[in-house]
PDB file of N, CA and C in Angstrom:
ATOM      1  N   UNK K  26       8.786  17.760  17.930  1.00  0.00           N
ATOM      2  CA  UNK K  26       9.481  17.181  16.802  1.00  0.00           C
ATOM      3  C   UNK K  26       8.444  16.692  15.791  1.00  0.00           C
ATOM      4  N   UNK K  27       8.907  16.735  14.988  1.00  0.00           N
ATOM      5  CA  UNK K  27       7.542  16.439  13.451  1.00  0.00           C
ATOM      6  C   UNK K  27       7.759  14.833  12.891  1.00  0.00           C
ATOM      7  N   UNK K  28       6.985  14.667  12.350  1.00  0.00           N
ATOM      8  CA  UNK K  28       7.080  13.207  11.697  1.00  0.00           C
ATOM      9  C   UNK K  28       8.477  12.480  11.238  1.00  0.00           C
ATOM     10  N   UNK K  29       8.659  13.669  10.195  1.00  0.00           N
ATOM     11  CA  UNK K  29       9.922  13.895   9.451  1.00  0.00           C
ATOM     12  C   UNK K  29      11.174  13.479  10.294  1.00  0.00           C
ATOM     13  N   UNK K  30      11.011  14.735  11.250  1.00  0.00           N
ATOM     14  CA  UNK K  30      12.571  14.254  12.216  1.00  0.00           C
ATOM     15  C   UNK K  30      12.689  12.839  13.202  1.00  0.00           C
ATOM     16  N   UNK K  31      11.051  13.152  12.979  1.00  0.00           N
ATOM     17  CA  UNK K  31      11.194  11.552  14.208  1.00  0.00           C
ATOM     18  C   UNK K  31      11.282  10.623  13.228  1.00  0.00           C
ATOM     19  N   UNK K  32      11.471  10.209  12.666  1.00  0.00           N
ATOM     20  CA  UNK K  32      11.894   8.844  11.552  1.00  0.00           C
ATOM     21  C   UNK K  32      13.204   8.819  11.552  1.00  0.00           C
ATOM     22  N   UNK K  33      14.028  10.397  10.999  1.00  0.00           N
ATOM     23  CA  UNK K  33      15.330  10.483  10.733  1.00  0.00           C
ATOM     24  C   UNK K  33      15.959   9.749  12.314  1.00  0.00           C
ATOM     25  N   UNK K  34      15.468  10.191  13.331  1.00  0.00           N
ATOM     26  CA  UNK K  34      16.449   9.918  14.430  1.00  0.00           C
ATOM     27  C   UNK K  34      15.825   8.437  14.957  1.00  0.00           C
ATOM     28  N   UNK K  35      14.789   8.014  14.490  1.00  0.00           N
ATOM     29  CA  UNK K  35      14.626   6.653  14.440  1.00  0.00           C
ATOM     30  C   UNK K  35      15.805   5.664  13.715  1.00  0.00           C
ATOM     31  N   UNK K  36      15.547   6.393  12.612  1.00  0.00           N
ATOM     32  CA  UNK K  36      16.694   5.396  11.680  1.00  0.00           C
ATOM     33  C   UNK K  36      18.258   5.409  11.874  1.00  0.00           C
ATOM     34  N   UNK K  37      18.529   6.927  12.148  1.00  0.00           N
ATOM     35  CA  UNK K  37      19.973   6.815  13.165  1.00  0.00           C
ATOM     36  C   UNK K  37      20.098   5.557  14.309  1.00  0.00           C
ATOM     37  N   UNK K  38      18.572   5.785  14.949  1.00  0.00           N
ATOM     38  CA  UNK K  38      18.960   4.624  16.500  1.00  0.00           C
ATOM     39  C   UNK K  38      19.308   3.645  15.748  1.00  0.00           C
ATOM     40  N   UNK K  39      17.912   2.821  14.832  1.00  0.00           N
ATOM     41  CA  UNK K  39      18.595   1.863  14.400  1.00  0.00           C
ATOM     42  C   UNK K  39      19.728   1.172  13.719  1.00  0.00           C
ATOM     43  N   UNK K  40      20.298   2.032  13.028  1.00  0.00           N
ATOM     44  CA  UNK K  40      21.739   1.900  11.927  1.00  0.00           C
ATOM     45  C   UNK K  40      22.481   2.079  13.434  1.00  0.00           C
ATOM     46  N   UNK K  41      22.643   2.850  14.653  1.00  0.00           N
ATOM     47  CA  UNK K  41      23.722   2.631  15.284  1.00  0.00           C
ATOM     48  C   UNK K  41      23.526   1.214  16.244  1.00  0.00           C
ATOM     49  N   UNK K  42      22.525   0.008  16.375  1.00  0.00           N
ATOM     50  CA  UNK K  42      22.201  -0.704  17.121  1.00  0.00           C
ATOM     51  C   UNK K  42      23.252  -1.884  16.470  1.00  0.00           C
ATOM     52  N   UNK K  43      23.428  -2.713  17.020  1.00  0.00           N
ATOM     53  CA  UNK K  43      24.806  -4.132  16.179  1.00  0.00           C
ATOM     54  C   UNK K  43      24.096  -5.334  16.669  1.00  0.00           C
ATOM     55  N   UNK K  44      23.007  -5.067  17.848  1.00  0.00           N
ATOM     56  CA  UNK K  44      22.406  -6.671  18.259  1.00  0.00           C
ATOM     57  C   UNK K  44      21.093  -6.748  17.308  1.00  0.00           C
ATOM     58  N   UNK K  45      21.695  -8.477  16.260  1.00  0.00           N
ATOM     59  CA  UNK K  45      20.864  -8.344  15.428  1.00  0.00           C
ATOM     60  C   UNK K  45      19.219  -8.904  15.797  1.00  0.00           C
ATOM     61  N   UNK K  46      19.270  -9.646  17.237  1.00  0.00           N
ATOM     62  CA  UNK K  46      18.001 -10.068  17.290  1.00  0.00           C
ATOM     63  C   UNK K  46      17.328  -9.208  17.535  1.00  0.00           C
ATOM     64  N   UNK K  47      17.537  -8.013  18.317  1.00  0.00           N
ATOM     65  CA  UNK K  47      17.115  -6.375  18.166  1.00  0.00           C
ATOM     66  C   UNK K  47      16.526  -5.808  16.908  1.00  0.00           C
ATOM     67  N   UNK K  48      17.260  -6.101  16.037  1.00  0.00           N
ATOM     68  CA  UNK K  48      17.066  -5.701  14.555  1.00  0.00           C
ATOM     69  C   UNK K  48      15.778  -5.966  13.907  1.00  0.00           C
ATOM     70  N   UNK K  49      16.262  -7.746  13.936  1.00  0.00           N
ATOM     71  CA  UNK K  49      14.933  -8.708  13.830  1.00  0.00           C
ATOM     72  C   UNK K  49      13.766  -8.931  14.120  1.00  0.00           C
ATOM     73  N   UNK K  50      13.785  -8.090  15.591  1.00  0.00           N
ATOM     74  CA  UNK K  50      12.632  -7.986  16.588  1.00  0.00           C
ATOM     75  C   UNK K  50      11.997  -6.721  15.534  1.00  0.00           C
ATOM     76  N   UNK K  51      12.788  -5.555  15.193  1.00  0.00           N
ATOM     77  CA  UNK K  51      12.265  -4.281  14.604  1.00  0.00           C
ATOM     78  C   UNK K  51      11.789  -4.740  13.363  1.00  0.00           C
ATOM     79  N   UNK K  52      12.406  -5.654  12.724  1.00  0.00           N
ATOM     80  CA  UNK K  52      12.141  -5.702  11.087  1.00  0.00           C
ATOM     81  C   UNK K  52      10.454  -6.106  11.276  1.00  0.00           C
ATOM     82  N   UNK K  53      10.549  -7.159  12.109  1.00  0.00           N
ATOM     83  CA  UNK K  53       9.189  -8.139  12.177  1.00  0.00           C
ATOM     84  C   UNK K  53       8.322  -7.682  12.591  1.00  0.00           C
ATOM     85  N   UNK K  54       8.477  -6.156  13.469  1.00  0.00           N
ATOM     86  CA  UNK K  54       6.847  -5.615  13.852  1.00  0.00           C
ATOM     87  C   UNK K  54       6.981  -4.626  12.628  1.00  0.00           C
ATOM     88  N   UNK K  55       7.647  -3.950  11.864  1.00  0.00           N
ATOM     89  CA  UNK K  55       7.486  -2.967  10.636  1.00  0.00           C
ATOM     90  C   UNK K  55       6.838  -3.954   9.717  1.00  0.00           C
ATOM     91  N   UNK K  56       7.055  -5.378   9.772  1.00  0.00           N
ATOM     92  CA  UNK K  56       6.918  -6.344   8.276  1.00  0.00           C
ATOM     93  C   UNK K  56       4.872  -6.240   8.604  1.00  0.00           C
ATOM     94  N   UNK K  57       4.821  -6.653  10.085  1.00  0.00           N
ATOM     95  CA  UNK K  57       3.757  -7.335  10.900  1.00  0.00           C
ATOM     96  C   UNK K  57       2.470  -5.686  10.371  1.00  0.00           C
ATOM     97  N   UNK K  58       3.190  -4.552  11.003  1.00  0.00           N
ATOM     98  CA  UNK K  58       2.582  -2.946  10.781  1.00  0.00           C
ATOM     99  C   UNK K  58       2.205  -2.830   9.256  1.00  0.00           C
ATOM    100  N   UNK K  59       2.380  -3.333   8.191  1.00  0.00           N
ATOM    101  CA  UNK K  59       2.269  -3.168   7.056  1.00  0.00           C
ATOM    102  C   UNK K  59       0.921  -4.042   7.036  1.00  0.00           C
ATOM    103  N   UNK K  60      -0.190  -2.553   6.025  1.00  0.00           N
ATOM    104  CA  UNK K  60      -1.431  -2.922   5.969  1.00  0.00           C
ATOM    105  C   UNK K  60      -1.713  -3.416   4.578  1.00  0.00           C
ATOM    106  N   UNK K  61      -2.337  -4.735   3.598  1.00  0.00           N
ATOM    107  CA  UNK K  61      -2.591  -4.823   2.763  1.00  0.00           C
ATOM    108  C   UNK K  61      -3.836  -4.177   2.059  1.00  0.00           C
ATOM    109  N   UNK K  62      -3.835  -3.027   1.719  1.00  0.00           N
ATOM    110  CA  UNK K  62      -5.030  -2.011   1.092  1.00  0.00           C
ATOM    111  C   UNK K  62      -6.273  -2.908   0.698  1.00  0.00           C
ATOM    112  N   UNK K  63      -6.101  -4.168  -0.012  1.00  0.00           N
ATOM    113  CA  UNK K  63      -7.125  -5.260  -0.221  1.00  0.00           C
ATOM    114  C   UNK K  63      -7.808  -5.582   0.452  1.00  0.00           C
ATOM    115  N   UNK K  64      -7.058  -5.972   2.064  1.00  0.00           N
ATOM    116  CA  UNK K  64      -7.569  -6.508   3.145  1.00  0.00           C
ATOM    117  C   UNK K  64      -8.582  -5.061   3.814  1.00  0.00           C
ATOM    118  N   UNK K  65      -8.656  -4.063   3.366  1.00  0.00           N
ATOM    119  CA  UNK K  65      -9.317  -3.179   3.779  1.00  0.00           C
ATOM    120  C   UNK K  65     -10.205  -2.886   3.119  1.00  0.00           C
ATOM    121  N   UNK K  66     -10.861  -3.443   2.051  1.00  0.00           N
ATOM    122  CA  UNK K  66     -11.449  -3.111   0.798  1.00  0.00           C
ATOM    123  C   UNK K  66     -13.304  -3.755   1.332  1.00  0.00           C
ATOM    124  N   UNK K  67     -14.017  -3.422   0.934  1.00  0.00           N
ATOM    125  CA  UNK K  67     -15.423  -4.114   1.577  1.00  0.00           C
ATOM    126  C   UNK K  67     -15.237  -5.280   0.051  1.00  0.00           C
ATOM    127  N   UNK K  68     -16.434  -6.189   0.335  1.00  0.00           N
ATOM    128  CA  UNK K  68     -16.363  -7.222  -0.359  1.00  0.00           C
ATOM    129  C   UNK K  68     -17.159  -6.405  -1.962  1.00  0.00           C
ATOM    130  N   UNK K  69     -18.136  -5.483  -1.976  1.00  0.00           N
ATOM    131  CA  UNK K  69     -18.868  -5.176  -3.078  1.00  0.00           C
ATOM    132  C   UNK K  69     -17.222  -4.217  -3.937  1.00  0.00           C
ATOM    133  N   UNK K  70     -16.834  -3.247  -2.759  1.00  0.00           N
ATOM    134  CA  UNK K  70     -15.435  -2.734  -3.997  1.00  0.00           C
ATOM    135  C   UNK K  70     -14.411  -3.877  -4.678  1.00  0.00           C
ATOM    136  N   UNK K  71     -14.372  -5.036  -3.730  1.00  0.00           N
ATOM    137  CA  UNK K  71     -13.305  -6.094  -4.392  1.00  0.00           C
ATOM    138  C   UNK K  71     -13.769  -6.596  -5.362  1.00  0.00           C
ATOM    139  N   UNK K  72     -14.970  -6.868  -5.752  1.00  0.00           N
ATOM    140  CA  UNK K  72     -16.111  -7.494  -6.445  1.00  0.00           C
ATOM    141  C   UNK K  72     -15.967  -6.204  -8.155  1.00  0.00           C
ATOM    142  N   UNK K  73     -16.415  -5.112  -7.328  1.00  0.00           N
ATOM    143  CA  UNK K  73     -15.905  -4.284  -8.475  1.00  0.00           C
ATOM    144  C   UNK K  73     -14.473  -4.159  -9.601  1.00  0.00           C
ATOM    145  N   UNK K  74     -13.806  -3.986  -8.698  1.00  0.00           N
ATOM    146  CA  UNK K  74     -12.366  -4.448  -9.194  1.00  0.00           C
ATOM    147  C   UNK K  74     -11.669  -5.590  -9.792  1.00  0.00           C
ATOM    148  N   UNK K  75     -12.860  -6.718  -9.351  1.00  0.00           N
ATOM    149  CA  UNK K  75     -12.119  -7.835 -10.125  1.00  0.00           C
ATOM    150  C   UNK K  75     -13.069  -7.815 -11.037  1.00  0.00           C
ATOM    151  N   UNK K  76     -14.363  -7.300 -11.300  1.00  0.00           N
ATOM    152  CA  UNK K  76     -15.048  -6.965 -13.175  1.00  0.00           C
ATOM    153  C   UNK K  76     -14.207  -6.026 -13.501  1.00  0.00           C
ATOM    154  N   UNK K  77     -13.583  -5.194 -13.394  1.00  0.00           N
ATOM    155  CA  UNK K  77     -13.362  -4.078 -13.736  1.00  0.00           C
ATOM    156  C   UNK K  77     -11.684  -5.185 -14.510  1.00  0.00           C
ATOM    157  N   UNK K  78     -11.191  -5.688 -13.704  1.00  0.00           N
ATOM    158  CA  UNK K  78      -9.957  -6.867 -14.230  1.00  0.00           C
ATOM    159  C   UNK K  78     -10.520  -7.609 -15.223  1.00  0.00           C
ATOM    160  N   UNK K  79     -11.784  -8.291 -15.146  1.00  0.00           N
ATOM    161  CA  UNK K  79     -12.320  -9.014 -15.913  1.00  0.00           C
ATOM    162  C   UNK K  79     -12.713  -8.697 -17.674  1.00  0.00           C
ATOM    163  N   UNK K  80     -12.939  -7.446 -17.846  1.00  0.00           N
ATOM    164  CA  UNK K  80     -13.344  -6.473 -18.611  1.00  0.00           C
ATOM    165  C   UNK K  80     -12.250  -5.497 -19.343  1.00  0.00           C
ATOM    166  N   UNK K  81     -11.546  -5.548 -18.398  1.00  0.00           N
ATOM    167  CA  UNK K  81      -9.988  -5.409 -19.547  1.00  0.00           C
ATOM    168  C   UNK K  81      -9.087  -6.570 -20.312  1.00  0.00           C
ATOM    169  N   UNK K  82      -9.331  -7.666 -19.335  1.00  0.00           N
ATOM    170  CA  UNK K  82      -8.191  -8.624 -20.055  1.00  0.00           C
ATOM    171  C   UNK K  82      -9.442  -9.315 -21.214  1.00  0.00           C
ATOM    172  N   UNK K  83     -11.000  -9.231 -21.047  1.00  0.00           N
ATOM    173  CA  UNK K  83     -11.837  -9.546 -22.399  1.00  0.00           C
ATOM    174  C   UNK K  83     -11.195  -8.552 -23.234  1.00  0.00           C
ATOM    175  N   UNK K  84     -10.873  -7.633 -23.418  1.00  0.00           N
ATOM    176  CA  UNK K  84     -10.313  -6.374 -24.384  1.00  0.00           C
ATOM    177  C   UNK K  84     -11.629  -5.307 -24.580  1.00  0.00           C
ATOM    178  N   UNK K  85     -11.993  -5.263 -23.257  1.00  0.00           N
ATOM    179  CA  UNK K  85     -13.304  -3.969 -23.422  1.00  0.00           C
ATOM    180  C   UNK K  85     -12.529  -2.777 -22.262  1.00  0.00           C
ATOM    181  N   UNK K  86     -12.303  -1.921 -23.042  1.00  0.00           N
ATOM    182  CA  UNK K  86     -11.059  -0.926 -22.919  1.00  0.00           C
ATOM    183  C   UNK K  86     -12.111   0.284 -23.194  1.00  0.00           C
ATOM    184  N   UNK K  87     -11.668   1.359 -22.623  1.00  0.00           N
ATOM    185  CA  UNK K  87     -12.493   3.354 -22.996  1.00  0.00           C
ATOM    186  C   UNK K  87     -11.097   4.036 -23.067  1.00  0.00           C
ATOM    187  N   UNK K  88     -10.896   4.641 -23.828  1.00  0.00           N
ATOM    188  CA  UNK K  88      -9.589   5.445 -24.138  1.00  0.00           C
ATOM    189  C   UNK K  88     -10.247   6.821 -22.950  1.00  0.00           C
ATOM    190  N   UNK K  89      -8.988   7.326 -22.761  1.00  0.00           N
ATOM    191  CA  UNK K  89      -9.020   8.354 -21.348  1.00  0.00           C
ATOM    192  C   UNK K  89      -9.923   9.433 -21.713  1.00  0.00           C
ATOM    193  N   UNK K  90      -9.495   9.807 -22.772  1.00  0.00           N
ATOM    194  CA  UNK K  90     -10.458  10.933 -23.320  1.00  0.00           C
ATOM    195  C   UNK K  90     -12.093  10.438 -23.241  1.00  0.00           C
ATOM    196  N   UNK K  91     -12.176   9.444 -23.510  1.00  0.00           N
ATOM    197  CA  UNK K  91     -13.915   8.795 -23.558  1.00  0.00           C
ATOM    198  C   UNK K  91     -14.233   9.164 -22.046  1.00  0.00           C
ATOM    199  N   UNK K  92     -13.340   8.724 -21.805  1.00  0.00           N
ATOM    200  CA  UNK K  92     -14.031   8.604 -20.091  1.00  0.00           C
ATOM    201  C   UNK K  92     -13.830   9.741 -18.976  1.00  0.00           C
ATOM    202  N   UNK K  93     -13.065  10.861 -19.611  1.00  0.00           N
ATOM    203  CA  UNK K  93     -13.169  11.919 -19.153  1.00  0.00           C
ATOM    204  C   UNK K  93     -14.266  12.791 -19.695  1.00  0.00           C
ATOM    205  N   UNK K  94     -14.778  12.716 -21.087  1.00  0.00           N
ATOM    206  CA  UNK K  94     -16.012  13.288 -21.504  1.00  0.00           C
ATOM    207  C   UNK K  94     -17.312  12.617 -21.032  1.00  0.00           C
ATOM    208  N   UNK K  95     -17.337  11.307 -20.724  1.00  0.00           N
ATOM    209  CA  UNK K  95     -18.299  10.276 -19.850  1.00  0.00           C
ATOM    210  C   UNK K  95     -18.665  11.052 -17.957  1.00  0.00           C
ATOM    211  N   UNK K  96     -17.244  11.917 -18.084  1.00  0.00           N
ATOM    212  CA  UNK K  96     -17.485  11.650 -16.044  1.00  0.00           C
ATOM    213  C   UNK K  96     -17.489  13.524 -16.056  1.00  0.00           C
ATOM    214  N   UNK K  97     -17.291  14.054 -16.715  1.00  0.00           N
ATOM    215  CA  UNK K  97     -17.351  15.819 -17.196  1.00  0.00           C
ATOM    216  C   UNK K  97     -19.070  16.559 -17.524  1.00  0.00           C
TER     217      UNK K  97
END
């Protein structure tokens, strides 16, 4: 069975289940399984990203075209 189908008949089990602490139990390890991309980030890329934040809201902006002839 492929990814695809195994979700579909996942989500059948669950929509046919009625005990909600069951439910609750499922919601809270899917909530718990969810990775924050940030929290995976090394400290020099976060560092990057927040100049890179820093440097737009000063209003130092490259229109797309600049920066596709910059990286071409």
């Amino acid at each position: 069975m492929d990814i695809q189908s195994t979700k579909i008949e996942l989500i059948k089990t669950i929509l046919a289940i009625e005990n909600s602490d069951f439910i609750q139990k499922v919601a809270d390890f899917v909530n718990t399984e969810k990775v924050d991309f940030w929290n995976e980030l090394s400290t020099s890329e976060k560092n990057e990203i927040k100049e890179g934040i820093d440097e737009l809201e000063s209003g130092k902006r490259v229109s797309f075209d600049s920066f596709l002839k910059k990286i071409s």
